[in-house]
mmCIF file of C-alpha atoms in Angstrom:
data_model
loop_
_atom_site.group_PDB
_atom_site.id
_atom_site.type_symbol
_atom_site.label_atom_id
_atom_site.label_comp_id
_atom_site.label_asym_id
_atom_site.label_seq_id
_atom_site.Cartn_x
_atom_site.Cartn_y
_atom_site.Cartn_z
ATOM 1 C CA MET D 22 -23.143 -1.561 -4.984
ATOM 2 C CA ALA D 23 -19.486 -2.202 -5.831
ATOM 3 C CA VAL D 24 -17.894 -5.474 -4.769
ATOM 4 C CA SER D 25 -15.120 -5.191 -2.184
ATOM 5 C CA ARG D 26 -12.125 -7.330 -3.023
ATOM 6 C CA GLY D 27 -9.894 -6.025 -0.235
ATOM 7 C CA LYS D 28 -9.054 -9.285 1.553
ATOM 8 C CA LYS D 29 -8.453 -11.138 -1.709
ATOM 9 C CA PHE D 30 -6.227 -8.269 -2.869
ATOM 10 C CA GLU D 31 -4.177 -8.707 0.309
ATOM 11 C CA GLN D 32 -3.681 -12.373 -0.588
ATOM 12 C CA LYS D 33 -2.675 -11.412 -4.148
ATOM 13 C CA LEU D 34 -0.204 -8.829 -2.817
ATOM 14 C CA LYS D 35 1.351 -11.524 -0.626
ATOM 15 C CA GLU D 36 1.616 -13.930 -3.584
ATOM 16 C CA ASP D 37 3.184 -11.328 -5.873
ATOM 17 C CA PHE D 38 5.601 -9.921 -3.272
ATOM 18 C CA SER D 39 6.821 -13.444 -2.492
ATOM 19 C CA LYS D 40 7.929 -13.769 -6.150
ATOM 20 C CA VAL D 41 10.647 -11.170 -5.528
ATOM 21 C CA CYS D 42 13.891 -13.116 -5.328
ATOM 22 C CA GLY D 43 15.063 -13.624 -1.747
ATOM 23 C CA SER D 44 11.978 -12.036 -0.231
ATOM 24 C CA LEU D 45 9.958 -12.780 2.841
ATOM 25 C CA ILE D 46 6.485 -11.400 3.477
ATOM 26 C CA TYR D 47 4.381 -11.853 6.570
ATOM 27 C CA ARG D 48 0.698 -10.971 6.920
ATOM 28 C CA ILE D 49 0.042 -9.609 10.390
ATOM 29 C CA PRO D 50 -3.190 -11.242 11.563
ATOM 30 C CA ASP D 51 -6.095 -8.944 12.361
ATOM 31 C CA ILE D 52 -7.314 -9.119 15.930
ATOM 32 C CA VAL D 53 -10.963 -10.140 15.992
ATOM 33 C CA ASN D 54 -12.997 -9.189 19.046
ATOM 34 C CA GLY D 55 -16.310 -11.023 18.846
ATOM 35 C CA HIS D 56 -17.613 -10.275 15.352
ATOM 36 C CA LYS D 57 -15.800 -6.994 14.868
ATOM 37 C CA THR D 58 -12.236 -6.571 13.632
ATOM 38 C CA THR D 59 -10.383 -4.093 15.851
ATOM 39 C CA SER D 60 -6.904 -4.067 14.419
ATOM 40 C CA GLN D 61 -4.306 -1.952 16.154
ATOM 41 C CA ASN D 62 -1.564 -3.331 13.916
ATOM 42 C CA PRO D 63 0.822 -0.796 12.379
ATOM 43 C CA CYS D 64 0.281 -2.312 8.909
ATOM 44 C CA ASP D 65 -1.005 -5.358 7.030
ATOM 45 C CA PHE D 66 2.388 -6.788 6.050
ATOM 46 C CA PHE D 67 6.025 -6.867 6.996
ATOM 47 C CA GLY D 68 8.194 -7.628 3.997
ATOM 48 C CA TYR D 69 11.914 -8.166 3.689
ATOM 49 C CA VAL D 70 14.267 -8.089 0.720
ATOM 50 C CA LYS D 71 17.894 -7.796 1.818
ATOM 51 C CA PRO D 72 18.823 -5.216 3.068
ATOM 52 C CA LEU D 73 15.360 -3.576 3.204
ATOM 53 C CA MET D 74 12.376 -4.040 5.495
ATOM 54 C CA PHE D 75 8.911 -2.965 4.357
ATOM 55 C CA MET D 76 5.804 -1.992 6.281
ATOM 56 C CA ILE D 77 2.945 -2.251 3.796
ATOM 57 C CA GLU D 78 -0.691 -1.394 4.206
ATOM 58 C CA ALA D 79 -2.898 -2.804 1.410
ATOM 59 C CA LYS D 80 -6.001 -0.979 0.208
ATOM 60 C CA SER D 81 -8.327 -1.302 -2.750
ATOM 61 C CA ILE D 82 -10.723 1.322 -4.025
ATOM 62 C CA ASN D 83 -13.319 1.668 -6.760
ATOM 63 C CA GLY D 84 -13.310 5.050 -8.458
ATOM 64 C CA ASN D 85 -10.672 7.746 -8.896
ATOM 65 C CA THR D 86 -9.976 8.808 -5.324
ATOM 66 C CA PHE D 87 -8.694 7.135 -2.193
ATOM 67 C CA PRO D 88 -9.672 9.111 0.929
ATOM 68 C CA ILE D 89 -6.645 9.544 3.189
ATOM 69 C CA THR D 90 -8.937 8.862 6.155
ATOM 70 C CA ASN D 91 -9.196 5.268 4.850
ATOM 71 C CA PHE D 92 -5.476 4.853 5.612
ATOM 72 C CA THR D 93 -6.296 4.129 9.244
ATOM 73 C CA GLN D 94 -2.796 2.827 10.049
ATOM 74 C CA TYR D 95 -1.164 6.107 9.002
ATOM 75 C CA GLU D 96 -0.433 7.395 12.516
ATOM 76 C CA ARG D 97 0.886 4.028 13.685
ATOM 77 C CA MET D 98 3.196 3.778 10.656
ATOM 78 C CA ARG D 99 4.479 7.332 11.199
ATOM 79 C CA ALA D 100 5.868 6.206 14.552
ATOM 80 C CA TYR D 101 8.500 4.144 12.723
ATOM 81 C CA SER D 102 10.152 7.030 10.835
ATOM 82 C CA GLY D 103 13.901 7.474 10.735
ATOM 83 C CA ILE D 104 14.828 3.782 10.817
ATOM 84 C CA PRO D 105 17.530 3.077 8.223
ATOM 85 C CA GLY D 106 16.465 0.488 5.651
ATOM 86 C CA LEU D 107 12.773 0.630 6.595
ATOM 87 C CA ARG D 108 10.289 1.536 3.862
ATOM 88 C CA ARG D 109 6.743 2.425 4.971
ATOM 89 C CA GLY D 110 3.846 2.893 2.620
ATOM 90 C CA VAL D 111 0.387 2.087 1.370
ATOM 91 C CA VAL D 112 -0.265 -0.013 -1.734
ATOM 92 C CA ILE D 113 -3.529 1.044 -3.354
ATOM 93 C CA TRP D 114 -5.258 -0.974 -6.048
ATOM 94 C CA PHE D 115 -7.422 1.367 -8.122
ATOM 95 C CA VAL D 116 -9.739 -1.377 -9.347
ATOM 96 C CA GLU D 117 -11.496 0.434 -12.202
ATOM 97 C CA HIS D 118 -8.204 1.827 -13.534
ATOM 98 C CA GLN D 119 -6.372 -1.509 -13.252
ATOM 99 C CA LYS D 120 -3.440 0.220 -11.563
ATOM 100 C CA VAL D 121 -1.551 -0.395 -8.350
ATOM 101 C CA LEU D 122 0.238 2.527 -6.686
ATOM 102 C CA TYR D 123 2.752 2.529 -3.854
ATOM 103 C CA ILE D 124 2.624 5.742 -1.860
ATOM 104 C CA PRO D 125 5.210 6.209 0.890
ATOM 105 C CA VAL D 126 4.122 7.496 4.281
ATOM 106 C CA ILE D 127 6.286 10.575 3.770
ATOM 107 C CA THR D 128 4.160 11.467 0.709
ATOM 108 C CA ILE D 129 0.940 11.054 2.696
ATOM 109 C CA GLU D 130 2.448 13.371 5.352
ATOM 110 C CA LYS D 131 3.131 15.989 2.676
ATOM 111 C CA MET D 132 -0.346 15.625 1.188
ATOM 112 C CA ILE D 133 -1.930 16.130 4.612
ATOM 113 C CA SER D 134 0.243 19.177 5.322
ATOM 114 C CA ASP D 135 -0.832 20.557 1.913
ATOM 115 C CA GLY D 136 -4.473 20.142 2.904
ATOM 116 C CA LYS D 137 -5.196 17.219 0.574
ATOM 117 C CA LYS D 138 -7.999 14.909 1.654
ATOM 118 C CA SER D 139 -7.483 12.131 -0.887
ATOM 119 C CA VAL D 140 -5.195 10.512 -3.431
ATOM 120 C CA ASN D 141 -6.616 11.044 -6.912
ATOM 121 C CA ILE D 142 -5.262 8.677 -9.532
ATOM 122 C CA ARG D 143 -6.063 11.184 -12.276
ATOM 123 C CA THR D 144 -4.088 14.055 -10.754
ATOM 124 C CA ILE D 145 -1.339 12.574 -8.564
ATOM 125 C CA GLU D 146 1.214 12.636 -11.382
ATOM 126 C CA ASN D 147 0.673 16.343 -12.009
ATOM 127 C CA ASP D 148 0.433 17.206 -8.310
ATOM 128 C CA GLY D 149 4.164 16.564 -7.873
ATOM 129 C CA TYR D 150 3.924 13.958 -5.115
ATOM 130 C CA ASP D 151 6.290 11.003 -4.862
ATOM 131 C CA TYR D 152 4.696 7.653 -5.636
ATOM 132 C CA VAL D 153 5.343 4.587 -7.778
ATOM 133 C CA GLU D 154 2.964 2.951 -10.205
ATOM 134 C CA LEU D 155 3.865 -0.691 -9.753
ATOM 135 C CA PRO D 156 4.263 -2.608 -13.025
ATOM 136 C CA SER D 157 1.140 -4.743 -13.328
ATOM 137 C CA VAL D 158 -0.400 -7.096 -15.869
ATOM 138 C CA PRO D 159 -4.216 -7.343 -15.805
ATOM 139 C CA LYS D 160 -5.666 -10.812 -15.351
ATOM 140 C CA ARG D 161 -9.302 -11.825 -15.182
ATOM 141 C CA VAL D 162 -9.989 -10.137 -11.833
ATOM 142 C CA PHE D 163 -6.709 -9.129 -10.239
ATOM 143 C CA LEU D 164 -3.368 -7.913 -11.542
ATOM 144 C CA ASP D 165 0.005 -9.635 -11.494
ATOM 145 C CA THR D 166 2.136 -6.949 -9.875
ATOM 146 C CA ASP D 167 5.917 -6.637 -9.720
ATOM 147 C CA TYR D 168 6.956 -5.463 -6.261
ATOM 148 C CA SER D 169 10.695 -5.695 -6.966
ATOM 149 C CA VAL D 170 10.708 -2.001 -7.965
ATOM 150 C CA LEU D 171 10.189 -1.119 -4.296
ATOM 151 C CA CYS D 172 13.786 -2.207 -3.676
ATOM 152 C CA ASP D 173 15.030 0.679 -5.852
ATOM 153 C CA LEU D 174 13.292 3.482 -3.950
ATOM 154 C CA PRO D 175 15.300 6.358 -2.466
ATOM 155 C CA GLU D 176 16.385 6.086 1.176
ATOM 156 C CA ASN D 177 14.017 8.820 2.380
ATOM 157 C CA TRP D 178 10.943 6.920 1.148
#
């Protein structure tokens, strides 16, 4: 069985995002009810780099495909569309490929309307969907990732 590194990846994302000059990143705590996590948060993180605000959901996956149904905050993040300066998206660490992708909510919307069920790291480039492969340097377990490129995304992302 594959090892899940999701929570540690969230910590690494926070560390790397905070290296962006003038940034602020805040991890929204999960609400724990007894022994079960029942998060109704819109995302994992709020980030800020003047003049942009980010809503980021962090996910990690072994294999080639990330099922869109695993992006459980999708509907809650959609509710924040149309706000100038707000960037909403999911950051997916494809563990076996040693790649980190940022996929904006608007791209997930398009994929769903096209009938796609998952994000495939092997085909996304040829499928014509908007995404960013974040510059990353492999380390022993995790990657050092440069999140500053998110500040250069188009307004409609």
